[in-house]
């Protein structure tokens, strides 16, 4: 009997995953909002095209917690861009930082992003993964919206709309959007690119990377 129930639940999840793949980005966000409500969060890096997801999601759920991991190594332009979008979109911004400051980390470990793959992995764990996981726990989030897209990298080519990560469900509403889709959305809603876009940057994160 238990085995039968497990199969039924698995089939239901597969059907839901197949259904959500066919929906529009807006409908995916609405579905997530209706399903998880206050247990849903949005993450942002305030990167080149971050205004798209921030605008798309907050039109549907204006008070959604927007989690921003500030590693302490971001461009000055990123901080100014974040403030611009926070004010313009009335973001419910939740800033989370690493447990150790950038200065303390460098004094103790040196510049770990220059210490091979292991050093970089440790850097990312302490400055990105741990702060994000802590924010999810503190906010009581069980589902997480983000702006990953299949066209961004070969490793994301088969990324699904819904993905389970530990105990959290990740939803990628614009996973199937092209650069053209992004541009048209930004133009339609008069949304700004990150200021470093005009200087030739196609991606921004920590200044040293």
PDB file of C-alpha atoms in Angstrom, residues 48-138:
ATOM      1  CA  UNK A  48      23.543  42.775 -15.745  1.00  0.00           C
ATOM      2  CA  UNK A  49      19.936  41.714 -16.379  1.00  0.00           C
ATOM      3  CA  UNK A  50      18.657  41.273 -12.820  1.00  0.00           C
ATOM      4  CA  UNK A  51      15.978  43.918 -13.282  1.00  0.00           C
ATOM      5  CA  UNK A  52      13.973  41.417 -15.356  1.00  0.00           C
ATOM      6  CA  UNK A  53      13.325  38.893 -12.580  1.00  0.00           C
ATOM      7  CA  UNK A  54      12.917  41.596  -9.951  1.00  0.00           C
ATOM      8  CA  UNK A  55      10.261  43.328 -12.026  1.00  0.00           C
ATOM      9  CA  UNK A  56       8.559  40.115 -13.200  1.00  0.00           C
ATOM     10  CA  UNK A  57       8.198  38.634  -9.723  1.00  0.00           C
ATOM     11  CA  UNK A  58       7.349  41.744  -7.701  1.00  0.00           C
ATOM     12  CA  UNK A  59       4.502  42.590 -10.072  1.00  0.00           C
ATOM     13  CA  UNK A  60       2.895  39.349  -8.881  1.00  0.00           C
ATOM     14  CA  UNK A  61       4.131  39.220  -5.280  1.00  0.00           C
ATOM     15  CA  UNK A  62       5.216  42.775  -4.304  1.00  0.00           C
ATOM     16  CA  UNK A  63       6.330  41.923  -0.763  1.00  0.00           C
ATOM     17  CA  UNK A  64       8.329  38.799  -1.568  1.00  0.00           C
ATOM     18  CA  UNK A  65      11.634  38.669   0.373  1.00  0.00           C
ATOM     19  CA  UNK A  66      14.455  39.418  -2.077  1.00  0.00           C
ATOM     20  CA  UNK A  67      17.670  37.785  -0.870  1.00  0.00           C
ATOM     21  CA  UNK A  68      20.929  39.424  -1.889  1.00  0.00           C
ATOM     22  CA  UNK A  69      24.225  37.826  -0.864  1.00  0.00           C
ATOM     23  CA  UNK A  70      26.747  40.627  -0.434  1.00  0.00           C
ATOM     24  CA  UNK A  71      30.151  38.940  -0.501  1.00  0.00           C
ATOM     25  CA  UNK A  72      31.968  42.170   0.280  1.00  0.00           C
ATOM     26  CA  UNK A  73      33.747  41.942  -3.068  1.00  0.00           C
ATOM     27  CA  UNK A  74      31.123  43.492  -5.330  1.00  0.00           C
ATOM     28  CA  UNK A  75      31.703  46.376  -7.730  1.00  0.00           C
ATOM     29  CA  UNK A  76      30.873  49.860  -6.464  1.00  0.00           C
ATOM     30  CA  UNK A  77      28.488  50.127  -9.407  1.00  0.00           C
ATOM     31  CA  UNK A  78      26.617  47.068  -8.171  1.00  0.00           C
ATOM     32  CA  UNK A  79      25.872  48.671  -4.811  1.00  0.00           C
ATOM     33  CA  UNK A  80      24.545  51.798  -6.519  1.00  0.00           C
ATOM     34  CA  UNK A  81      22.510  49.719  -8.977  1.00  0.00           C
ATOM     35  CA  UNK A  82      21.010  47.744  -6.097  1.00  0.00           C
ATOM     36  CA  UNK A  83      19.886  50.917  -4.382  1.00  0.00           C
ATOM     37  CA  UNK A  84      18.387  52.246  -7.612  1.00  0.00           C
ATOM     38  CA  UNK A  85      16.304  49.100  -8.134  1.00  0.00           C
ATOM     39  CA  UNK A  86      15.399  48.812  -4.451  1.00  0.00           C
ATOM     40  CA  UNK A  87      13.824  52.255  -4.563  1.00  0.00           C
ATOM     41  CA  UNK A  88      12.266  51.944  -8.010  1.00  0.00           C
ATOM     42  CA  UNK A  89      10.629  48.553  -7.391  1.00  0.00           C
ATOM     43  CA  UNK A  90      10.036  48.980  -3.627  1.00  0.00           C
ATOM     44  CA  UNK A  91      11.958  45.767  -2.975  1.00  0.00           C
ATOM     45  CA  UNK A  92      11.629  43.906   0.315  1.00  0.00           C
ATOM     46  CA  UNK A  93      15.393  43.463   0.280  1.00  0.00           C
ATOM     47  CA  UNK A  94      17.094  41.046   2.651  1.00  0.00           C
ATOM     48  CA  UNK A  95      20.873  41.485   2.565  1.00  0.00           C
ATOM     49  CA  UNK A  96      22.946  38.605   3.893  1.00  0.00           C
ATOM     50  CA  UNK A  97      26.727  38.625   4.334  1.00  0.00           C
ATOM     51  CA  UNK A  98      29.382  35.977   5.049  1.00  0.00           C
ATOM     52  CA  UNK A  99      30.049  35.176   8.703  1.00  0.00           C
ATOM     53  CA  UNK A 100      33.643  36.386   8.305  1.00  0.00           C
ATOM     54  CA  UNK A 101      34.376  39.773   6.705  1.00  0.00           C
ATOM     55  CA  UNK A 102      36.456  39.988   3.535  1.00  0.00           C
ATOM     56  CA  UNK A 103      39.367  41.476   5.494  1.00  0.00           C
ATOM     57  CA  UNK A 104      39.314  38.687   8.078  1.00  0.00           C
ATOM     58  CA  UNK A 105      39.168  35.991   5.416  1.00  0.00           C
ATOM     59  CA  UNK A 106      42.112  37.390   3.483  1.00  0.00           C
ATOM     60  CA  UNK A 107      44.175  37.840   6.625  1.00  0.00           C
ATOM     61  CA  UNK A 108      43.519  34.220   7.606  1.00  0.00           C
ATOM     62  CA  UNK A 109      43.432  32.363   4.288  1.00  0.00           C
ATOM     63  CA  UNK A 110      44.821  34.757   1.708  1.00  0.00           C
ATOM     64  CA  UNK A 111      43.109  35.268  -1.648  1.00  0.00           C
ATOM     65  CA  UNK A 112      41.418  31.905  -1.975  1.00  0.00           C
ATOM     66  CA  UNK A 113      40.096  32.638  -5.474  1.00  0.00           C
ATOM     67  CA  UNK A 114      43.750  32.500  -6.573  1.00  0.00           C
ATOM     68  CA  UNK A 115      44.413  29.150  -4.846  1.00  0.00           C
ATOM     69  CA  UNK A 116      43.208  26.694  -7.455  1.00  0.00           C
ATOM     70  CA  UNK A 117      39.912  24.862  -7.653  1.00  0.00           C
ATOM     71  CA  UNK A 118      39.892  23.835  -4.003  1.00  0.00           C
ATOM     72  CA  UNK A 119      40.561  27.371  -2.823  1.00  0.00           C
ATOM     73  CA  UNK A 120      37.839  28.749  -5.086  1.00  0.00           C
ATOM     74  CA  UNK A 121      35.378  26.096  -3.896  1.00  0.00           C
ATOM     75  CA  UNK A 122      36.071  27.015  -0.276  1.00  0.00           C
ATOM     76  CA  UNK A 123      35.700  30.701  -1.110  1.00  0.00           C
ATOM     77  CA  UNK A 124      32.333  30.109  -2.792  1.00  0.00           C
ATOM     78  CA  UNK A 125      31.127  27.916   0.061  1.00  0.00           C
ATOM     79  CA  UNK A 126      31.841  30.551   2.714  1.00  0.00           C
ATOM     80  CA  UNK A 127      30.841  33.625   0.731  1.00  0.00           C
ATOM     81  CA  UNK A 128      27.905  32.441  -1.373  1.00  0.00           C
ATOM     82  CA  UNK A 129      26.517  29.032  -0.429  1.00  0.00           C
ATOM     83  CA  UNK A 130      26.525  29.360   3.362  1.00  0.00           C
ATOM     84  CA  UNK A 131      25.005  32.880   3.435  1.00  0.00           C
ATOM     85  CA  UNK A 132      22.240  31.859   1.011  1.00  0.00           C
ATOM     86  CA  UNK A 133      21.415  28.697   2.966  1.00  0.00           C
ATOM     87  CA  UNK A 134      21.354  30.729   6.180  1.00  0.00           C
ATOM     88  CA  UNK A 135      18.973  33.261   4.640  1.00  0.00           C
ATOM     89  CA  UNK A 136      16.617  30.514   3.429  1.00  0.00           C
ATOM     90  CA  UNK A 137      16.537  29.025   6.924  1.00  0.00           C
ATOM     91  CA  UNK A 138      16.008  32.342   8.690  1.00  0.00           C
TER      92      UNK A 138
END
